[in-house]
CSV table of C-alpha atoms in Angstrom, one decimal:
chain,number,residue,atom,x,y,z
W,1,MET,CA,-12.4,20.7,-15.2
W,2,ASP,CA,-9.0,21.4,-13.6
W,3,PRO,CA,-7.6,18.3,-12.0
W,4,CYS,CA,-4.1,19.6,-11.3
W,5,LEU,CA,-2.8,16.1,-10.4
W,6,VAL,CA,-3.3,12.8,-12.2
W,7,TYR,CA,-2.5,9.2,-11.7
W,8,ASP,CA,-0.7,8.7,-15.0
W,9,ILE,CA,-0.7,5.2,-16.5
W,10,GLN,CA,1.2,3.9,-19.5
W,11,VAL,CA,0.6,1.0,-21.9
W,12,GLU,CA,3.4,-1.0,-20.1
W,13,ASP,CA,1.4,-0.7,-16.8
W,14,TYR,CA,-1.6,-2.4,-18.5
W,15,ILE,CA,0.7,-5.1,-19.8
W,16,ASN,CA,2.0,-5.7,-16.3
W,17,ILE,CA,-1.6,-6.2,-15.1
W,18,LEU,CA,-2.2,-8.8,-17.8
W,19,CYS,CA,1.0,-10.5,-16.8
W,20,GLY,CA,0.0,-10.4,-13.2
W,21,LEU,CA,-3.4,-12.0,-14.1
W,22,ASN,CA,-1.4,-14.8,-15.8
W,23,TYR,CA,-2.5,-14.1,-19.3
W,24,THR,CA,-0.5,-16.0,-21.9
W,25,ARG,CA,1.9,-14.2,-24.3
W,26,LYS,CA,-0.5,-14.9,-27.1
W,27,GLN,CA,-3.4,-13.4,-25.2
W,28,ILE,CA,-1.4,-10.3,-24.3
W,29,SER,CA,-0.3,-9.9,-28.0
W,30,VAL,CA,-3.9,-10.1,-29.2
W,31,ILE,CA,-5.1,-7.5,-26.7
W,32,THR,CA,-2.1,-5.1,-27.0
W,33,ARG,CA,-1.3,-5.7,-30.7
W,34,ARG,CA,2.4,-6.0,-29.6
W,35,ILE,CA,4.9,-8.8,-29.7
W,36,ASP,CA,7.7,-6.9,-28.1
W,37,PHE,CA,6.9,-6.9,-24.4
W,38,ALA,CA,8.3,-8.5,-21.2
W,39,CYS,CA,6.5,-9.7,-18.1
W,40,GLU,CA,9.4,-8.9,-15.8
W,41,GLN,CA,7.3,-6.5,-13.6
W,42,ALA,CA,4.0,-8.4,-13.4
W,43,THR,CA,1.7,-6.9,-10.8
W,44,LEU,CA,-1.8,-6.4,-9.8
W,45,ASP,CA,-1.0,-3.1,-8.1
W,46,VAL,CA,-1.3,-0.5,-10.9
W,47,ASN,CA,-1.1,3.3,-10.8
W,48,LEU,CA,-4.9,3.8,-10.6
W,49,PRO,CA,-6.7,6.4,-8.5
W,50,SER,CA,-8.2,3.9,-6.1
W,51,PHE,CA,-7.1,1.4,-3.4
W,52,ILE,CA,-8.9,-1.9,-3.2
W,53,VAL,CA,-8.2,-4.5,-0.5
W,54,ILE,CA,-9.6,-7.9,-1.0
W,55,LEU,CA,-9.8,-9.8,2.3
W,56,ASN,CA,-9.7,-13.6,2.3
W,57,ASN,CA,-9.0,-16.3,4.8
W,58,THR,CA,-5.3,-15.6,4.9
W,59,ASN,CA,-3.5,-13.9,7.8
W,60,THR,CA,-2.5,-11.0,5.6
W,61,THR,CA,-3.6,-7.9,7.3
W,62,SER,CA,-1.3,-5.3,5.8
W,63,TYR,CA,-1.2,-4.1,2.2
W,64,THR,CA,1.1,-1.5,0.7
W,65,PHE,CA,0.1,0.3,-2.5
W,66,LYS,CA,2.6,2.3,-4.5
W,67,ARG,CA,1.4,5.2,-6.7
W,68,VAL,CA,2.8,8.1,-8.7
W,69,LEU,CA,1.1,11.5,-9.1
W,70,THR,CA,1.9,13.7,-12.0
W,71,LYS,CA,1.2,17.5,-12.0
W,72,VAL,CA,-0.6,18.8,-15.1
W,73,VAL,CA,-0.6,22.6,-14.4
W,74,ASP,CA,2.2,25.2,-14.4
W,75,SER,CA,2.2,26.5,-10.8
W,76,ASN,CA,4.4,25.2,-8.0
W,77,CYS,CA,2.3,23.5,-5.4
W,78,VAL,CA,2.4,21.4,-2.2
W,79,TYR,CA,-0.2,18.8,-1.1
W,80,ARG,CA,-0.8,17.1,2.2
W,81,ALA,CA,-2.5,13.7,2.6
W,82,VAL,CA,-5.8,13.7,4.5
W,83,VAL,CA,-7.2,10.2,5.2
W,84,THR,CA,-10.6,9.0,6.2
W,85,ALA,CA,-9.8,5.4,7.0
W,86,PRO,CA,-12.4,2.6,6.4
W,87,SER,CA,-13.8,1.0,9.6
W,88,GLY,CA,-11.3,-1.4,11.2
W,89,MET,CA,-8.4,-0.1,9.2
W,90,LYS,CA,-5.4,2.2,9.7
W,91,VAL,CA,-4.0,4.0,6.6
W,92,ASP,CA,-0.5,5.4,6.6
W,93,VAL,CA,0.6,7.6,3.6
W,94,LYS,CA,4.3,8.2,3.0
W,95,PRO,CA,5.3,10.9,2.5
W,96,ALA,CA,2.4,12.8,4.0
W,97,THR,CA,3.4,15.9,2.1
W,98,ILE,CA,4.4,16.1,-1.5
W,99,SER,CA,5.8,19.0,-3.6
W,100,PHE,CA,5.7,19.7,-7.3
W,101,LEU,CA,8.0,22.4,-8.9
W,102,ASN,CA,7.0,22.3,-12.5
W,103,LYS,CA,4.4,20.9,-15.0
W,104,SER,CA,4.8,17.2,-15.8
W,105,SER,CA,6.8,16.6,-12.6
W,106,SER,CA,6.0,13.4,-10.8
W,107,THR,CA,6.1,12.3,-7.2
W,108,LYS,CA,5.9,8.8,-5.7
W,109,PHE,CA,4.1,7.9,-2.5
W,110,SER,CA,3.0,4.7,-0.8
W,111,SER,CA,-0.2,4.0,1.1
W,112,THR,CA,-0.1,1.2,3.7
W,113,VAL,CA,-3.4,-0.2,4.9
W,114,ASP,CA,-3.4,-2.2,8.1
W,115,ILE,CA,-6.5,-4.2,8.9
W,116,ASP,CA,-7.8,-5.3,12.3
W,117,LEU,CA,-9.8,-8.4,11.2
W,118,GLY,CA,-11.5,-8.5,14.6
W,119,LEU,CA,-13.1,-5.1,14.0
W,120,ARG,CA,-14.2,-5.8,10.4
W,121,PRO,CA,-17.7,-6.9,9.5
W,122,GLN,CA,-17.8,-10.4,8.0
W,123,SER,CA,-19.6,-10.0,4.7
W,124,ASP,CA,-19.0,-10.9,1.1
W,125,TYR,CA,-19.7,-7.6,-0.6
W,126,ILE,CA,-18.1,-4.2,-0.8
W,127,ASP,CA,-19.3,-2.6,2.4
W,128,ASN,CA,-16.4,-0.6,3.8
W,129,TYR,CA,-14.8,2.4,2.3
W,130,GLY,CA,-12.8,5.5,3.1
W,131,TYR,CA,-10.8,8.1,1.2
W,132,LEU,CA,-7.3,9.5,0.6
W,133,GLY,CA,-7.4,13.1,-0.3
W,134,TRP,CA,-4.5,15.2,-1.4
W,135,HIS,CA,-5.2,18.8,-0.3
W,136,GLU,CA,-3.3,21.6,-1.9
W,137,GLU,CA,-1.9,24.0,0.6
W,138,ASN,CA,-3.1,27.5,0.0
W,139,GLY,CA,-5.0,26.4,-3.0
W,140,LYS,CA,-8.3,25.1,-4.3
W,141,HIS,CA,-7.4,21.6,-5.5
W,142,ILE,CA,-8.3,18.4,-3.7
W,143,VAL,CA,-7.6,15.0,-5.4
W,144,THR,CA,-9.6,12.3,-3.8
W,145,SER,CA,-9.2,8.5,-4.2
W,146,PRO,CA,-11.4,5.8,-2.6
W,147,ILE,CA,-10.1,3.1,-0.3
W,148,VAL,CA,-12.4,0.1,-0.5
W,149,SER,CA,-12.4,-3.3,1.1
W,150,ALA,CA,-14.4,-6.5,0.6
W,151,PHE,CA,-14.3,-10.1,1.7
W,152,ALA,CA,-13.6,-12.7,-1.0
W,153,PRO,CA,-15.9,-15.7,-1.0
């Protein structure tokens, strides 16, 4: 297997998820076996290779995800974003082209998902998905991440 790019995640990122889920300090200490942590960057948006939008009865129709890709091979490379948007959604990736000069270099990008609630099917299960693919220019690598939406009960 030759992934070329990875969504790297650190222990601190997992701690930030636990903080975002309102775990207590004691619960986080038991899970992580650490006592020296801070919940200053609590979040539910973690650097994972997927984008999940939970729709509920609020008027929120736009979500922005922030991610970091890390290169794990030695060659220089350029990737462009190719999006297959879920039904009733528009997905905007910035920047649309990313470059890596050396191994272990990282690049940030954001993916904004805009939802047209009038075009979305009203259901309570995961039924709508698309993809964000990073296609290597003049190369063989494609890194694909799912974009999924579901209605919350």
